[in-house]
PDB file of C-alpha atoms and ligand atoms in Angstrom:
ATOM      1  CA  UNK A   1      -8.944 109.035 102.565  1.00 95.00           C
ATOM      2  CA  UNK A   2      -9.103 107.734 106.117  1.00 98.00           C
ATOM      3  CA  UNK A   3      -5.999 108.162 108.112  1.00 98.00           C
ATOM      4  CA  UNK A   4      -3.935 105.560 109.614  1.00 99.00           C
ATOM      5  CA  UNK A   5      -2.857 105.659 113.157  1.00 99.00           C
ATOM      6  CA  UNK A   6       0.516 104.515 113.974  1.00 99.00           C
ATOM      7  CA  UNK A   7       1.031 103.799 117.751  1.00 99.00           C
ATOM      8  CA  UNK A   8       3.770 102.531 119.284  1.00 98.00           C
ATOM      9  CA  UNK A   9       4.739 101.431 123.104  1.00 98.00           C
ATOM     10  CA  UNK A  10       7.854 103.409 123.537  1.00 98.00           C
ATOM     11  CA  UNK A  11      10.056 105.592 121.176  1.00 98.00           C
ATOM     12  CA  UNK A  12      12.481 102.717 121.395  1.00 98.00           C
ATOM     13  CA  UNK A  13      10.142 101.024 118.989  1.00 98.00           C
ATOM     14  CA  UNK A  14      10.707 103.846 116.269  1.00 98.00           C
ATOM     15  CA  UNK A  15      13.533 102.182 114.401  1.00 98.00           C
ATOM     16  CA  UNK A  16      11.114  99.588 113.512  1.00 98.00           C
ATOM     17  CA  UNK A  17       7.935 101.839 113.163  1.00 98.00           C
ATOM     18  CA  UNK A  18       9.815 104.289 110.845  1.00 98.00           C
ATOM     19  CA  UNK A  19       9.509 101.694 108.089  1.00 98.00           C
ATOM     20  CA  UNK A  20       6.003 101.693 108.274  1.00 98.00           C
ATOM     21  CA  UNK A  21       5.769 105.383 108.435  1.00 98.00           C
ATOM     22  CA  UNK A  22       8.031 105.568 105.335  1.00 98.00           C
ATOM     23  CA  UNK A  23       5.711 103.158 103.468  1.00 98.00           C
ATOM     24  CA  UNK A  24       2.495 105.074 104.274  1.00 98.00           C
ATOM     25  CA  UNK A  25       4.469 108.230 103.092  1.00 98.00           C
ATOM     26  CA  UNK A  26       5.553 106.532 100.006  1.00 98.00           C
ATOM     27  CA  UNK A  27       1.905 105.666  99.131  1.00 98.00           C
ATOM     28  CA  UNK A  28       0.536 108.994 100.042  1.00 98.00           C
ATOM     29  CA  UNK A  29      -1.414 107.888 102.829  1.00 98.00           C
ATOM     30  CA  UNK A  30      -2.052 110.304 105.754  1.00 98.00           C
ATOM     31  CA  UNK A  31      -1.202 109.055 109.131  1.00 98.00           C
ATOM     32  CA  UNK A  32      -0.496 110.240 112.774  1.00 98.00           C
ATOM     33  CA  UNK A  33       2.077 108.628 114.886  1.00 98.00           C
ATOM     34  CA  UNK A  34       1.750 108.323 118.776  1.00 98.00           C
ATOM     35  CA  UNK A  35       3.467 106.886 121.487  1.00 98.00           C
ATOM     36  CA  UNK A  36       0.851 105.130 123.996  1.00 98.00           C
ATOM     37  CA  UNK A  37       1.709 102.337 126.184  1.00 98.00           C
ATOM     38  CA  UNK A  38      -0.649  99.674 127.410  1.00 98.00           C
ATOM     39  CA  UNK A  39       1.053  99.464 130.706  1.00 98.00           C
ATOM     40  CA  UNK A  40       2.374 103.076 131.191  1.00 98.00           C
ATOM     41  CA  UNK A  41      -0.208 105.225 129.842  1.00 98.00           C
ATOM     42  CA  UNK A  42      -3.423 102.980 129.560  1.00 98.00           C
ATOM     43  CA  UNK A  43      -6.048 105.730 129.756  1.00 98.00           C
ATOM     44  CA  UNK A  44      -4.372 107.687 126.901  1.00 98.00           C
ATOM     45  CA  UNK A  45      -4.457 104.422 124.734  1.00 98.00           C
ATOM     46  CA  UNK A  46      -7.805 103.730 125.729  1.00 98.00           C
ATOM     47  CA  UNK A  47      -8.866 107.214 124.904  1.00 98.00           C
ATOM     48  CA  UNK A  48      -7.314 107.339 121.464  1.00 98.00           C
ATOM     49  CA  UNK A  49      -8.823 104.054 120.496  1.00 99.00           C
ATOM     50  CA  UNK A  50     -12.106 105.175 121.485  1.00 98.00           C
ATOM     51  CA  UNK A  51     -12.029 108.208 119.564  1.00 98.00           C
ATOM     52  CA  UNK A  52     -10.262 107.007 116.634  1.00 98.00           C
ATOM     53  CA  UNK A  53     -13.009 106.325 114.075  1.00 98.00           C
ATOM     54  CA  UNK A  54     -14.825 109.745 114.844  1.00 98.00           C
ATOM     55  CA  UNK A  55     -11.432 111.383 114.370  1.00 98.00           C
ATOM     56  CA  UNK A  56     -11.157 110.098 110.640  1.00 98.00           C
ATOM     57  CA  UNK A  57      -8.802 106.981 110.992  1.00 98.00           C
ATOM     58  CA  UNK A  58      -9.332 103.916 109.143  1.00 98.00           C
ATOM     59  CA  UNK A  59      -6.875 101.325 110.454  1.00 99.00           C
ATOM     60  CA  UNK A  60      -4.627 101.344 113.578  1.00 99.00           C
ATOM     61  CA  UNK A  61      -0.958  99.835 113.625  1.00 99.00           C
ATOM     62  CA  UNK A  62       0.081  98.909 117.064  1.00 99.00           C
ATOM     63  CA  UNK A  63       3.869  98.302 117.650  1.00 98.00           C
ATOM     64  CA  UNK A  64       5.236  97.113 120.934  1.00 98.00           C
ATOM     65  CA  UNK A  65       7.706  94.738 122.313  1.00 98.00           C
ATOM     66  CA  UNK A  66       8.050  92.410 125.234  1.00 97.00           C
ATOM     67  CA  UNK A  67       4.880  91.784 127.095  1.00 97.00           C
ATOM     68  CA  UNK A  68       3.165  93.510 123.966  1.00 98.00           C
ATOM     69  CA  UNK A  69      -0.567  94.156 124.878  1.00 98.00           C
ATOM     70  CA  UNK A  70      -0.784  97.086 123.252  1.00 98.00           C
ATOM     71  CA  UNK A  71      -2.736  96.191 119.879  1.00 99.00           C
ATOM     72  CA  UNK A  72      -5.007  94.167 121.929  1.00 98.00           C
ATOM     73  CA  UNK A  73      -5.680  96.900 124.113  1.00 98.00           C
ATOM     74  CA  UNK A  74      -6.534  99.391 121.385  1.00 99.00           C
ATOM     75  CA  UNK A  75      -8.687  96.498 119.630  1.00 99.00           C
ATOM     76  CA  UNK A  76     -10.533  96.078 122.804  1.00 98.00           C
ATOM     77  CA  UNK A  77     -11.571  99.766 122.464  1.00 98.00           C
ATOM     78  CA  UNK A  78     -12.424 100.228 118.961  1.00 98.00           C
ATOM     79  CA  UNK A  79     -14.088  98.177 116.140  1.00 98.00           C
ATOM     80  CA  UNK A  80     -11.573  99.570 113.421  1.00 98.00           C
ATOM     81  CA  UNK A  81      -9.057  97.006 112.218  1.00 98.00           C
ATOM     82  CA  UNK A  82      -6.134  96.919 114.203  1.00 99.00           C
ATOM     83  CA  UNK A  83      -2.969  95.464 112.900  1.00 99.00           C
ATOM     84  CA  UNK A  84      -0.243  94.312 115.578  1.00 99.00           C
ATOM     85  CA  UNK A  85       3.384  94.645 114.745  1.00 98.00           C
ATOM     86  CA  UNK A  86       5.274  92.538 117.320  1.00 98.00           C
ATOM     87  CA  UNK A  87       9.002  94.456 118.057  1.00 98.00           C
ATOM     88  CA  UNK A  88      12.130  92.391 118.701  1.00 98.00           C
ATOM     89  CA  UNK A  89      13.286  94.424 121.739  1.00 91.00           C
ATOM     90  CA  UNK A  90      13.957  91.917 124.510  1.00 84.00           C
ATOM     91  CA  UNK A  91      16.213  88.647 125.343  1.00 93.00           C
ATOM     92  CA  UNK A  92      13.586  86.742 124.023  1.00 96.00           C
ATOM     93  CA  UNK A  93      14.107  88.133 120.491  1.00 96.00           C
ATOM     94  CA  UNK A  94      10.371  89.277 119.698  1.00 97.00           C
ATOM     95  CA  UNK A  95       8.763  85.879 120.186  1.00 98.00           C
ATOM     96  CA  UNK A  96       7.253  87.079 123.501  1.00 97.00           C
ATOM     97  CA  UNK A  97       5.933  90.181 121.538  1.00 98.00           C
ATOM     98  CA  UNK A  98       4.603  87.936 118.832  1.00 98.00           C
ATOM     99  CA  UNK A  99       2.646  85.537 121.074  1.00 98.00           C
ATOM    100  CA  UNK A 100       1.435  88.417 123.301  1.00 98.00           C
ATOM    101  CA  UNK A 101      -0.012  90.036 120.151  1.00 98.00           C
ATOM    102  CA  UNK A 102      -1.272  87.387 118.198  1.00 98.00           C
ATOM    103  CA  UNK A 103      -3.001  85.109 120.745  1.00 98.00           C
ATOM    104  CA  UNK A 104      -6.125  87.276 120.999  1.00 98.00           C
ATOM    105  CA  UNK A 105      -9.369  85.510 122.437  1.00 98.00           C
ATOM    106  CA  UNK A 106     -12.336  85.302 119.895  1.00 98.00           C
ATOM    107  CA  UNK A 107     -14.357  88.590 119.685  1.00 98.00           C
ATOM    108  CA  UNK A 108     -11.393  91.085 119.899  1.00 98.00           C
ATOM    109  CA  UNK A 109      -9.228  90.649 116.599  1.00 98.00           C
ATOM    110  CA  UNK A 110      -5.803  91.819 116.076  1.00 98.00           C
ATOM    111  CA  UNK A 111      -4.200  91.160 112.557  1.00 98.00           C
ATOM    112  CA  UNK A 112      -0.584  90.330 113.402  1.00 98.00           C
ATOM    113  CA  UNK A 113       2.366  90.628 111.029  1.00 98.00           C
ATOM    114  CA  UNK A 114       5.818  89.164 111.240  1.00 98.00           C
ATOM    115  CA  UNK A 115       8.233  90.154 114.093  1.00 98.00           C
ATOM    116  CA  UNK A 116       9.424  93.664 113.071  1.00 98.00           C
ATOM    117  CA  UNK A 117       7.128  93.295 110.135  1.00 98.00           C
ATOM    118  CA  UNK A 118       6.343  97.122 109.956  1.00 98.00           C
ATOM    119  CA  UNK A 119       6.482  97.266 106.238  1.00 98.00           C
ATOM    120  CA  UNK A 120       3.782  94.551 105.621  1.00 98.00           C
ATOM    121  CA  UNK A 121       1.661  96.361 108.456  1.00 99.00           C
ATOM    122  CA  UNK A 122       1.663  99.557 106.190  1.00 99.00           C
ATOM    123  CA  UNK A 123       0.728  97.795 103.043  1.00 98.00           C
ATOM    124  CA  UNK A 124      -1.901  95.665 104.604  1.00 98.00           C
ATOM    125  CA  UNK A 125      -3.554  98.755 106.145  1.00 99.00           C
ATOM    126  CA  UNK A 126      -2.873 100.391 102.315  1.00 98.00           C
ATOM    127  CA  UNK A 127      -4.907  97.471 101.086  1.00 98.00           C
ATOM    128  CA  UNK A 128      -7.668  97.800 103.541  1.00 98.00           C
ATOM    129  CA  UNK A 129      -8.222 101.613 102.716  1.00 98.00           C
ATOM    130  CA  UNK A 130      -7.880 100.536  98.971  1.00 98.00           C
ATOM    131  CA  UNK A 131     -11.091  98.716  98.821  1.00 98.00           C
ATOM    132  CA  UNK A 132     -12.892 101.991  98.946  1.00 97.00           C
ATOM    133  CA  UNK A 133     -10.220 104.126  96.991  1.00 98.00           C
ATOM    134  CA  UNK A 134      -9.193 103.201  93.398  1.00 98.00           C
ATOM    135  CA  UNK A 135      -6.317 105.510  93.201  1.00 98.00           C
ATOM    136  CA  UNK A 136      -4.778 104.049  95.924  1.00 98.00           C
ATOM    137  CA  UNK A 137      -5.376 100.360  94.652  1.00 98.00           C
ATOM    138  CA  UNK A 138      -3.580 101.695  91.436  1.00 98.00           C
ATOM    139  CA  UNK A 139      -0.746 102.778  93.489  1.00 98.00           C
ATOM    140  CA  UNK A 140      -0.421  99.567  95.371  1.00 98.00           C
ATOM    141  CA  UNK A 141      -0.547  97.751  91.973  1.00 98.00           C
ATOM    142  CA  UNK A 142       2.501  99.800  90.923  1.00 98.00           C
ATOM    143  CA  UNK A 143       4.377  99.201  93.870  1.00 98.00           C
ATOM    144  CA  UNK A 144       3.927  95.304  93.276  1.00 98.00           C
ATOM    145  CA  UNK A 145       4.833  95.676  89.935  1.00 98.00           C
ATOM    146  CA  UNK A 146       8.250  97.390  90.628  1.00 98.00           C
ATOM    147  CA  UNK A 147       8.734  94.961  93.481  1.00 97.00           C
ATOM    148  CA  UNK A 148       8.516  92.181  90.877  1.00 98.00           C
ATOM    149  CA  UNK A 149      10.741  94.024  88.250  1.00 98.00           C
ATOM    150  CA  UNK A 150      13.323  94.283  91.005  1.00 98.00           C
ATOM    151  CA  UNK A 151      13.359  90.679  91.865  1.00 98.00           C
ATOM    152  CA  UNK A 152      13.505  89.846  88.249  1.00 98.00           C
ATOM    153  CA  UNK A 153      16.735  92.029  88.101  1.00 98.00           C
ATOM    154  CA  UNK A 154      17.981  90.010  90.718  1.00 98.00           C
ATOM    155  CA  UNK A 155      17.459  86.797  88.865  1.00 98.00           C
ATOM    156  CA  UNK A 156      19.284  88.193  85.967  1.00 98.00           C
ATOM    157  CA  UNK A 157      22.269  89.379  87.865  1.00 98.00           C
ATOM    158  CA  UNK A 158      22.614  85.774  89.679  1.00 98.00           C
ATOM    159  CA  UNK A 159      22.085  83.869  86.395  1.00 98.00           C
ATOM    160  CA  UNK A 160      24.981  86.351  84.683  1.00 97.00           C
ATOM    161  CA  UNK A 161      27.303  85.741  87.501  1.00 98.00           C
ATOM    162  CA  UNK A 162      26.926  82.179  88.144  1.00 97.00           C
ATOM    163  CA  UNK A 163      25.022  80.059  85.379  1.00 95.00           C
ATOM    164  CA  UNK A 164      27.884  79.639  82.485  1.00 86.00           C
TER     165      UNK A 164
HETATM  166  C1  RP5 B 201       7.234  98.058 125.028  1.00 71.18           C
HETATM  167  O1  RP5 B 201       8.543  97.646 125.896  1.00 71.18           O
HETATM  168  C2  RP5 B 201       7.732  98.852 124.065  1.00 71.18           C
HETATM  169  O2  RP5 B 201       6.671  98.742 122.847  1.00 71.18           O
HETATM  170  C3  RP5 B 201       9.299  98.307 123.824  1.00 71.18           C
HETATM  171  O3  RP5 B 201       9.180  97.449 122.777  1.00 71.18           O
HETATM  172  C4  RP5 B 201       9.363  97.778 125.233  1.00 71.18           C
HETATM  173  C5  RP5 B 201      10.632  98.420 125.755  1.00 71.18           C
HETATM  174  O4  RP5 B 201      10.182  99.743 126.087  1.00 71.18           O
HETATM  175  P1  RP5 B 201      11.302 100.822 126.671  1.00 71.18           P
HETATM  176  O5  RP5 B 201      11.453 100.186 128.209  1.00 71.18           O
HETATM  177  O6  RP5 B 201      12.455 100.950 125.745  1.00 71.18           O
HETATM  178  O7  RP5 B 201      10.604 102.258 126.777  1.00 71.18           O
HETATM  179  O8  RP5 B 201       6.312  98.247 126.172  1.00 71.18           O
END
């Protein structure tokens, strides 16, 4: 199976990024996590993106806050799918990172999830990899069914408590 690269702009993004890592682990998807910054280590970020396809990666997740150029900078240097995770890490509550990540010019796509949306970023990466992996597709189906069952249990609990 192709690996998922999980790149974060700073280790201060880890509290958000760890949700993506645990989601990938739960689906038995191999991944590598790195701290590369579009601003502080631009050469390392570029080199990683340029070599990612050859190194066996299938999708890149990029989490960054503030003026969040990481996802776009990685996408500029690879044709692998890049999923941006805007991180809430500043006085602007993540809106700065959301707009910096999502507003890409035509030609360099970044699929952007919600602010701090690390779980969905990992699930979207899994869905992309599942196109060529029937076993992973089955694991995704099972996860969706478990989520549905958990929500139905919540409905039953609310009905039991309030509907008389
Ligand atoms: C961004 O600036 C990082 O992705 C992080 O969200 C934010 C703050 O970084 P630190 O100053 O905490 O390293 O580049």
